[in-house]
Short mmCIF file of C-alpha atoms in Angstrom, two decimals:
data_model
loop_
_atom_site.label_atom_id
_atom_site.label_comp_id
_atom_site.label_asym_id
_atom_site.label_seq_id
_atom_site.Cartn_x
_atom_site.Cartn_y
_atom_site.Cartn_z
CA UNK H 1 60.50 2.81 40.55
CA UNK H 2 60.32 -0.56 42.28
CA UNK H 3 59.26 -3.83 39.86
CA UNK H 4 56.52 -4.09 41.27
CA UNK H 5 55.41 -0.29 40.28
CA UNK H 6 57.02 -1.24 36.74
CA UNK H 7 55.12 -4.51 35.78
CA UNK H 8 51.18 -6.03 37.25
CA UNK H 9 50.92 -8.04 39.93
CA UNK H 10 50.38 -12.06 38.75
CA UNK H 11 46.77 -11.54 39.61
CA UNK H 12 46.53 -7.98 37.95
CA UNK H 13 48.29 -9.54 34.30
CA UNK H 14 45.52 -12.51 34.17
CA UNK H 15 42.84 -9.38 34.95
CA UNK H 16 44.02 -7.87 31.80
CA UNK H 17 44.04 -10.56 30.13
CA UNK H 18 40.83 -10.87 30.56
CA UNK H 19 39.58 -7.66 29.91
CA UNK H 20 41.43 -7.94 26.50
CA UNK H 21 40.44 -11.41 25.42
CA UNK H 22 36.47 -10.06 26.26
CA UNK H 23 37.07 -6.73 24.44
CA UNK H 24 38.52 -8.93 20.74
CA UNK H 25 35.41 -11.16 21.00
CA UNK H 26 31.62 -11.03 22.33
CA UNK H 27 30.47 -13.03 25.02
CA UNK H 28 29.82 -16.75 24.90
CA UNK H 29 26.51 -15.78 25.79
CA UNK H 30 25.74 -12.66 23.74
CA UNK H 31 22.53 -13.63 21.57
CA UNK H 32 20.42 -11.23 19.03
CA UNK H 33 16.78 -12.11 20.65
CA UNK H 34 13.98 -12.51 18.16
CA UNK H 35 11.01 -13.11 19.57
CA UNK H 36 7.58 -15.17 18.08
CA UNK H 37 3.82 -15.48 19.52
CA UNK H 38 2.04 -17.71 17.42
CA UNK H 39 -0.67 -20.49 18.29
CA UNK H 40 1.24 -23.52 19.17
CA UNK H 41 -1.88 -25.20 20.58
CA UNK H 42 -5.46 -24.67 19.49
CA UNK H 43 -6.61 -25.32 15.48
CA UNK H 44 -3.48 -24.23 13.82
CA UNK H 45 -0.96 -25.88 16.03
CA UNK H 46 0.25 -28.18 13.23
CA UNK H 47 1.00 -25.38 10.58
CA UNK H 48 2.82 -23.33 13.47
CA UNK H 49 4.58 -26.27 14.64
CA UNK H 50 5.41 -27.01 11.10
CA UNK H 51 6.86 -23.28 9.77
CA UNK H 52 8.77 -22.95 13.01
CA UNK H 53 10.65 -26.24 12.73
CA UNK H 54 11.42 -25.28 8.97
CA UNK H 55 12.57 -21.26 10.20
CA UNK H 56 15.09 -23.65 13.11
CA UNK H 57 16.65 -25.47 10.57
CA UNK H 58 18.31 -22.36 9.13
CA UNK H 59 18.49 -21.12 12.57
CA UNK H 60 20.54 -23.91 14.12
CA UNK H 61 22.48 -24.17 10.66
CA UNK H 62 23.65 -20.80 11.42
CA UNK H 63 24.26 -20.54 14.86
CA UNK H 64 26.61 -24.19 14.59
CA UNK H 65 28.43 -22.03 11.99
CA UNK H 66 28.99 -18.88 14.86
CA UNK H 67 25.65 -17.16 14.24
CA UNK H 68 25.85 -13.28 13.22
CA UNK H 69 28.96 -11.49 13.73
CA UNK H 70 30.01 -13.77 16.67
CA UNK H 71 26.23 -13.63 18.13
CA UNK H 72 23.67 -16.68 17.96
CA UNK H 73 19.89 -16.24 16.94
CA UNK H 74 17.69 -16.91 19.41
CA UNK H 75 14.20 -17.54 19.37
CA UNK H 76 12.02 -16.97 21.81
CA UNK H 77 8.28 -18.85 21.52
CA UNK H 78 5.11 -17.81 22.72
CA UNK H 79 2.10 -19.45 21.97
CA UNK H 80 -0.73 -17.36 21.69
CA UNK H 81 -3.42 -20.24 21.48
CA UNK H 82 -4.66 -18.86 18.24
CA UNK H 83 -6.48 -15.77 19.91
CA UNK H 84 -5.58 -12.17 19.13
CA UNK H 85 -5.51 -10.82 22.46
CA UNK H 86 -3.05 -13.00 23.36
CA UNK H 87 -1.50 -12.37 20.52
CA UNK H 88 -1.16 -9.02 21.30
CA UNK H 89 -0.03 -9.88 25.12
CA UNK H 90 2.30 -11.77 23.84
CA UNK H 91 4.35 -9.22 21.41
CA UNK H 92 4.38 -6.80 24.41
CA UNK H 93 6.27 -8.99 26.93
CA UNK H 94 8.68 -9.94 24.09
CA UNK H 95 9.47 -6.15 22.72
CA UNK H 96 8.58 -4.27 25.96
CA UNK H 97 10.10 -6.94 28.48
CA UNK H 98 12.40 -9.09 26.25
CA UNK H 99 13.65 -6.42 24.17
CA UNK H 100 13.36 -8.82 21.21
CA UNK H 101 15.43 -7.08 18.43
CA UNK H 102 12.39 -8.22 15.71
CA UNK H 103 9.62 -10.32 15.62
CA UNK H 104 8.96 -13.20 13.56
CA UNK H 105 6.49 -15.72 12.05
CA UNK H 106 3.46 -14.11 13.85
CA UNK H 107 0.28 -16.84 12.61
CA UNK H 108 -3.13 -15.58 11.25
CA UNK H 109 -4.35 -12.59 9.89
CA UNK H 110 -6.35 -10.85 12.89
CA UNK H 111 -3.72 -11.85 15.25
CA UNK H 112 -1.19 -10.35 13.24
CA UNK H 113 -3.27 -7.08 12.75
CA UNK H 114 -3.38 -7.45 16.86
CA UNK H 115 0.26 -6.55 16.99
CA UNK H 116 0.75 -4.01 14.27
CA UNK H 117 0.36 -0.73 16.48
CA UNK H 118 3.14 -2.20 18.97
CA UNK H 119 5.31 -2.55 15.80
CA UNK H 120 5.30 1.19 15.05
CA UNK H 121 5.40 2.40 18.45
CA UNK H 122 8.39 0.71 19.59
CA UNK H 123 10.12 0.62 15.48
CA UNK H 124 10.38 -3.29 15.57
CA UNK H 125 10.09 -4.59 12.52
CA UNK H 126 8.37 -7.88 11.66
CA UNK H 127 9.83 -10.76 9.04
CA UNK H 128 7.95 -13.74 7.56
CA UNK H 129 4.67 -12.78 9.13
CA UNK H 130 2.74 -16.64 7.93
CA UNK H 131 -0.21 -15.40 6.95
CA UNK H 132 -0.86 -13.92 3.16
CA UNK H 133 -3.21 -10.97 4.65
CA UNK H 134 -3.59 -8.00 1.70
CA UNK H 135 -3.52 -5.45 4.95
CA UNK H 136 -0.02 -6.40 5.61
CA UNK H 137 1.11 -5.28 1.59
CA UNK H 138 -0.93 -2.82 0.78
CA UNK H 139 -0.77 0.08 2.06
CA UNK H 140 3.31 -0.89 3.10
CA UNK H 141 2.62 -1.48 6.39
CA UNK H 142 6.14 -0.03 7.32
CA UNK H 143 7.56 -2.24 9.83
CA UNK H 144 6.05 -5.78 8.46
CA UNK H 145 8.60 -7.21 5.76
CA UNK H 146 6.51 -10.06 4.05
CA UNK H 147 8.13 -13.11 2.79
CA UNK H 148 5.57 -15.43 1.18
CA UNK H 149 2.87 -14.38 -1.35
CA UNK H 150 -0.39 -12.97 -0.37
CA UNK H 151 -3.00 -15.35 0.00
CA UNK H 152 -5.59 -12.68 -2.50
CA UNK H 153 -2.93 -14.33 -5.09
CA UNK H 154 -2.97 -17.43 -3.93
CA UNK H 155 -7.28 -17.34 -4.70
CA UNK H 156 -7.36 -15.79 -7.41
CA UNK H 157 -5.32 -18.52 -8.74
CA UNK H 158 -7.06 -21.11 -7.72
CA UNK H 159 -10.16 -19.81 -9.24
CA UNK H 160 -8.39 -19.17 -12.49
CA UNK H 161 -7.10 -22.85 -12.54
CA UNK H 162 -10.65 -24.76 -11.58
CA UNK H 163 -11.91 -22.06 -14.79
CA UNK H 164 -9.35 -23.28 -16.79
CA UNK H 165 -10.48 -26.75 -16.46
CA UNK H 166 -14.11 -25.72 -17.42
CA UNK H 167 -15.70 -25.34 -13.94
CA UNK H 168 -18.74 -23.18 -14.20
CA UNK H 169 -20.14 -24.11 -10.71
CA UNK H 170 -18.02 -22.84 -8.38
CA UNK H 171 -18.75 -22.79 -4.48
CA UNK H 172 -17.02 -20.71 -2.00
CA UNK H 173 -16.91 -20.99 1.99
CA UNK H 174 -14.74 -18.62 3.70
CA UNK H 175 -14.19 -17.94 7.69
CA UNK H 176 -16.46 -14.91 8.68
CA UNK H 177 -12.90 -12.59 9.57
CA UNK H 178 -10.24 -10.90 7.70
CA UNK H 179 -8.45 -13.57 6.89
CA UNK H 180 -11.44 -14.98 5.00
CA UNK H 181 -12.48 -12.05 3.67
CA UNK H 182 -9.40 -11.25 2.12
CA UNK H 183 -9.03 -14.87 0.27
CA UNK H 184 -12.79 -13.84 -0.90
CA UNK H 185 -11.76 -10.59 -2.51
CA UNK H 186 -8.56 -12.86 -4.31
CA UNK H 187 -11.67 -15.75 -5.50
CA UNK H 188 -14.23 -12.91 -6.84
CA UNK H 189 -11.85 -11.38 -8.40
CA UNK H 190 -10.70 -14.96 -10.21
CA UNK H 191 -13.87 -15.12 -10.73
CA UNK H 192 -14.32 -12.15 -12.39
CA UNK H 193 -11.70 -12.93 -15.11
CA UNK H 194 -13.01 -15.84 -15.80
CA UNK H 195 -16.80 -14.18 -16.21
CA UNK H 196 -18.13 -16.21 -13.39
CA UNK H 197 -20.52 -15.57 -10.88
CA UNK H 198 -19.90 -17.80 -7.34
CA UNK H 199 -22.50 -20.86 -7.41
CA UNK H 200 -23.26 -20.81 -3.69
CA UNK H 201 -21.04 -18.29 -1.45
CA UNK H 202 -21.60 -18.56 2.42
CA UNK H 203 -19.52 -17.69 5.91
CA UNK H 204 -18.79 -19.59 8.64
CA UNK H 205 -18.18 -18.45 12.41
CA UNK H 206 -14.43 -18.74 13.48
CA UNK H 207 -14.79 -19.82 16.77
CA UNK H 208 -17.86 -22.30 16.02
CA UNK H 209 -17.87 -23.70 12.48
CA UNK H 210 -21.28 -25.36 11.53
CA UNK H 211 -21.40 -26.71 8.00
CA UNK H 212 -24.80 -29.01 9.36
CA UNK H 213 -26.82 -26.36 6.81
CA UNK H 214 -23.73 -24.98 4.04
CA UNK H 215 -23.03 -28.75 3.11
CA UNK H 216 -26.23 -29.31 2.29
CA UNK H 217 -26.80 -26.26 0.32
CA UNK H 218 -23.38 -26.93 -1.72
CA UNK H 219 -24.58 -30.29 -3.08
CA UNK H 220 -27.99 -28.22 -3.77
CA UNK H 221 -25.98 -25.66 -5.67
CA UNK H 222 -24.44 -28.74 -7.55
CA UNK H 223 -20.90 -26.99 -7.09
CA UNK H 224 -18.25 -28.80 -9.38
CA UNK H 225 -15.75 -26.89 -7.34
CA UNK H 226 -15.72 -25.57 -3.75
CA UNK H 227 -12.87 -23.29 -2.26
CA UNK H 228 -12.76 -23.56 1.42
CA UNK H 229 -10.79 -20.74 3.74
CA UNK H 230 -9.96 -21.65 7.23
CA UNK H 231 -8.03 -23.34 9.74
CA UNK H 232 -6.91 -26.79 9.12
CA UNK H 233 -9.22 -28.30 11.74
CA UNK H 234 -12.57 -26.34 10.38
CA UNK H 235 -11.71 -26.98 6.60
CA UNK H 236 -11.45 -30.55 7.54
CA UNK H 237 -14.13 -30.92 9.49
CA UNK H 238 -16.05 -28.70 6.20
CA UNK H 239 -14.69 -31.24 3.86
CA UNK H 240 -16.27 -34.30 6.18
CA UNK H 241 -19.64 -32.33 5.79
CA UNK H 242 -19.61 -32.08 2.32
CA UNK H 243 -18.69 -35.28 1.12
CA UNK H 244 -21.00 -36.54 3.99
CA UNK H 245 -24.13 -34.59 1.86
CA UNK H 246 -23.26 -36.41 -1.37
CA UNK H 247 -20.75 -33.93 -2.73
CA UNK H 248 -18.27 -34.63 -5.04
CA UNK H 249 -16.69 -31.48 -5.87
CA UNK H 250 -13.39 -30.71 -6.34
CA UNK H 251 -12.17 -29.31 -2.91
CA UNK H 252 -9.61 -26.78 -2.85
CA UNK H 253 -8.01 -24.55 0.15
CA UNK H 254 -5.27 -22.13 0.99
CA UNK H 255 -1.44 -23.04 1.80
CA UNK H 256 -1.67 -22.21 5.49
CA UNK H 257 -3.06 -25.59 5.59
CA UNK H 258 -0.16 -26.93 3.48
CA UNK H 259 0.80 -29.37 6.48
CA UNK H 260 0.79 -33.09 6.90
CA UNK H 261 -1.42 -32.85 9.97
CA UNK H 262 -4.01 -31.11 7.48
CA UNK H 263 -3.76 -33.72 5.48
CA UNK H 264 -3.61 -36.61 8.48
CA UNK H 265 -6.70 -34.37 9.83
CA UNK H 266 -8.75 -35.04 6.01
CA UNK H 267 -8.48 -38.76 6.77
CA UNK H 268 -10.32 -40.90 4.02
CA UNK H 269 -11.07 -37.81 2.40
CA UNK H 270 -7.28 -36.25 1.78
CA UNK H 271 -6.24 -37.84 -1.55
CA UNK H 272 -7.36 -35.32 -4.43
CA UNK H 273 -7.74 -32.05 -2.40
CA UNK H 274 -6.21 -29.36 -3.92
CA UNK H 275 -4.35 -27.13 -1.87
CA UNK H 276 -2.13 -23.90 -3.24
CA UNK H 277 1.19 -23.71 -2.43
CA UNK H 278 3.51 -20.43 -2.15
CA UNK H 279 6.74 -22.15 -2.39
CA UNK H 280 7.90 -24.72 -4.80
CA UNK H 281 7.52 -28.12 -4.16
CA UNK H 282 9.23 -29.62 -1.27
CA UNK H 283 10.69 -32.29 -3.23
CA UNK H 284 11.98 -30.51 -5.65
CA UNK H 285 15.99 -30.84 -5.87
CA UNK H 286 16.48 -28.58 -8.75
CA UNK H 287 15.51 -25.24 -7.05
CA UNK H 288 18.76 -24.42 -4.55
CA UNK H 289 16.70 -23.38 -1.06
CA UNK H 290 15.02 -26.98 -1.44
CA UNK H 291 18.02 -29.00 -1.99
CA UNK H 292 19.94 -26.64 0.56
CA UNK H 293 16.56 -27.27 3.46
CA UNK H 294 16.55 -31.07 2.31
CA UNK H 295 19.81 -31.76 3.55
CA UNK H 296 19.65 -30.14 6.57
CA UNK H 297 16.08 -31.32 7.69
CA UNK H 298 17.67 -34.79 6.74
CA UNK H 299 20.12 -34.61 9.97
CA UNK H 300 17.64 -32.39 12.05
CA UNK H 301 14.55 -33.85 12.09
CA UNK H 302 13.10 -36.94 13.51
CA UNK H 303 11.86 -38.76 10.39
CA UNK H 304 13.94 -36.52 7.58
CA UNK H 305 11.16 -34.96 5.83
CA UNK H 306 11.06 -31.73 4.73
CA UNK H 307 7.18 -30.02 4.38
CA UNK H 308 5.76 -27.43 2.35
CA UNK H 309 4.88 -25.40 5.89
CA UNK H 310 8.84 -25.90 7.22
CA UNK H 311 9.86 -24.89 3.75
CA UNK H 312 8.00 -21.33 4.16
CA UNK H 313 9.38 -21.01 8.15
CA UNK H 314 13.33 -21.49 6.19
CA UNK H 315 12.94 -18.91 3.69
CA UNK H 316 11.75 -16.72 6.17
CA UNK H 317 14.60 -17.19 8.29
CA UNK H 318 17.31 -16.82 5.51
CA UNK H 319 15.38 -13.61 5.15
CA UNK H 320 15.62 -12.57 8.74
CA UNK H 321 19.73 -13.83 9.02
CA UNK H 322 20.88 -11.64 5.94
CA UNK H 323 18.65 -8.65 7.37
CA UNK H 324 20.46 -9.23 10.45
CA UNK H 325 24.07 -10.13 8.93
CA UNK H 326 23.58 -6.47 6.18
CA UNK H 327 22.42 -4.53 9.77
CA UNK H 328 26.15 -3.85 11.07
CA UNK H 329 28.35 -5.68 13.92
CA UNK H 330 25.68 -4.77 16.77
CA UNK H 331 22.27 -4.92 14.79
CA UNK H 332 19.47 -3.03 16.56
CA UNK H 333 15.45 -2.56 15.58
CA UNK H 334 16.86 0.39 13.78
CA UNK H 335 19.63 -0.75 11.49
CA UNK H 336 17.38 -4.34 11.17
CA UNK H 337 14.87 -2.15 9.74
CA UNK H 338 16.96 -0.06 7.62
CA UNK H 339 18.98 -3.38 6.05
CA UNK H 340 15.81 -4.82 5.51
CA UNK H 341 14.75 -2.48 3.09
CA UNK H 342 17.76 -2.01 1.59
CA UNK H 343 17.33 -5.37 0.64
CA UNK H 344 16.95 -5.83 -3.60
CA UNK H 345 17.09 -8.79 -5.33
CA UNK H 346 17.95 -11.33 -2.41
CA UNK H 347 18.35 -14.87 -3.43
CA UNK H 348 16.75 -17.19 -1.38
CA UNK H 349 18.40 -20.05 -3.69
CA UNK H 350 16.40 -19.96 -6.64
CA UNK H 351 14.02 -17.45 -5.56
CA UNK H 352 14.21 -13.45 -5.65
CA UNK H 353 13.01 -11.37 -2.41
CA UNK H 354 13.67 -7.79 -1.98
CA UNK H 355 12.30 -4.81 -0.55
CA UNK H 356 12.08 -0.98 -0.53
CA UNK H 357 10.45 1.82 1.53
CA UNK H 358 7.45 1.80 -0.66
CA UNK H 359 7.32 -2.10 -1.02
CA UNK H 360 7.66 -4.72 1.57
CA UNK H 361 5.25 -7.28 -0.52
CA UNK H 362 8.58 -10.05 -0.32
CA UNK H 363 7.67 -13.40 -3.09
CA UNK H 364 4.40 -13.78 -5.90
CA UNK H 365 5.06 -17.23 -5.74
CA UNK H 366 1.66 -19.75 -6.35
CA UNK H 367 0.96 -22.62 -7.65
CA UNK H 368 -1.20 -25.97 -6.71
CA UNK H 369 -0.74 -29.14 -5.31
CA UNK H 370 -2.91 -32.34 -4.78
CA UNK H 371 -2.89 -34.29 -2.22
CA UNK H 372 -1.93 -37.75 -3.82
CA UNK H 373 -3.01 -41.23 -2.29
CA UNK H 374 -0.10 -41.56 -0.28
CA UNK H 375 -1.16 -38.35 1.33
CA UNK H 376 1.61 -36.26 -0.31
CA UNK H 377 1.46 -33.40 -2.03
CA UNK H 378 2.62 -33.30 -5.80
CA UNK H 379 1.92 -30.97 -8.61
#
């Protein structure tokens, strides 16, 4: 046998070199693709903008760190304008053209509902969908994992707070679709406990909110509390009516408008509106996950501050890496979904989340904040 038959060409040695250097480690450019359509313009842009930069934190934090099992978390953005159909048009291209391994932080209830059948026919599962829609938890709506509390919860406390206080007159304007119907059920049913019947209860369209005619008619019902459901710019503009018609109620709304661009959007009328939270305060250094999001949002954000809205988008993203991380060394839809609800007693840092086949409900986390004079919220 000649040398040359005994040992590789020069050439032929780096070749396998190669081949074994690519077969210990993945790719510089492998990626786990997780895919989001969500309306980053239109009336919730803020809120979206918001949870997303809070999920990227934990995202980038990750990925600096090697991402999961040698693969970074990528995710992919589509903005959906705030309209179902697009919503819908969206999820497709990312989990029939993308081949997104899960999707993530889908925004508003109708939209979400939009995507649920391409969920079970293609077995993707969803994580941290930001809306607090009752369809997505009961029945288990197998493939959606919720994160945050529902918003039924998030009502019903509300309602049981401004009872507390001695409230008798209590108003309630919800948007005329699911998402306002379900926050309805939540505040009837606080209500309820309470013994109260609503003062004044009206709908407005979703498209085209008018409040020239329910403003009026709350300061008739002489409502000492009014709970409005909506989108940040419709609740705001509801809020201008209402004061505007000699109101003074005490205003309260839902944590999907937990944003400073709600608040920036109140104007003159922002300090004292109460609006429920389903996380614990941003600020607040003695619960892990804040302290944890706090430091990072300090280096990777523009002016440092951490928001109630990028503070939901984190946990949901510590919820989507450890899915990912307990799924195996090559996670698929499959062995995401399977992790997933495996998952018990997860700690977010200070906060429990777990699932099982017969519950994906996630966190019962609510409480209130007020928007203070500096246009902060406290509690």
């Amino acid at each position: 046998m000649t040398p040359s038959a005994r040992r590789p060409s020069g050439f032929a040695f780096a070749a396998l070199l190669l081949l074994a250097a690519s077969l210990a480690s993945p790719p510089a450019s492998a990626q786990l693709l997780v895919g989001q359509t969500a309306g980053f313009t239109g009336p919730v842009s803020a809120g979206v903008q918001d949870v997303t930069r809070g999920a990227k934190l934990y995202l980038d934090a990750v990925n600096a760190e090697g991402g999961v099992g040698g693969e970074k978390v990528e995710l992919v953005s589509l903005d959906d304008r705030f309209d179902p159909k697009v919503s819908a048009e969206n999820a497709r291209t990312l989990i029939e053209q993308k081949g997104v391994i899960a999707l993530f932080l889908t925004r508003g209830t109708p939209h979400t509902e939009a995507v649920l059948p391409l969920l079970d026919r293609h077995a993707v599962p969803l994580v941290g969908p930001s809306t607090g829609a009752m369809v997505l938890h009961t029945p288990v709506r197998r493939h959606v994992f919720n994160v945050r509390a529902s918003y039924q919860r998030e009502a019903e406390k509300a309602m049981g707070h401004l009872a507390g206080i001695g409230m008798q007159r209590i108003a309630l304007l919800t948007v005329d679709d699911s998402f306002g119907n379900d926050a309805l059920q939540g505040a009837l049913r606080g209500l309820g406990r309470a013994r109260l019947e609503p003062a004044m209860q009206a709908t407005f369209d979703r498209n085209r909110p008018d409040f020239s005619s329910l403003a009026p008619e709350v300061a008739r019902a002489n409502a000492q509390g009014v709970l409005i459901v909506g989108t940040a710019q419709a609740v705001a503009e509801g809020i201008a009516a209402i004061r505007a018609a000699g109101s003074k109620a005490q205003l309260v709304t839902l944590s999907n408008n937990a944003t400073p661009g709600f608040v920036a959007g109140l104007g003159a009328n922002a300090a004292g509106t109460i609006v429920t939270q389903v996380f614990p305060n941003e600020r607040s250094v003695a619960v892990p996950m804040v302290k944890e999001a706090q430091a990072l949002a300090k280096k990777g954000t523009p002016d440092g501050e951490l928001s109630a809205a990028m503070l939901e988008g984190y946990a949901s993203a510590k919820v989507l890496v450890e899915g990912l991380r307990r799924a195996g060394p090559k996670p698929t839809r499959a062995t995401l979904q399977a992790a997933l609800e495996g998952m018990r007693k997860f700690d977010l840092g200070g906060l429990e989340v777990g699932y099982s086949p017969t519950d994906h409900s996630g966190l019962d986390f609510a409480d209130l904040s007020i928007v203070g004079a500096d246009g902060r919220f406290r509690r």
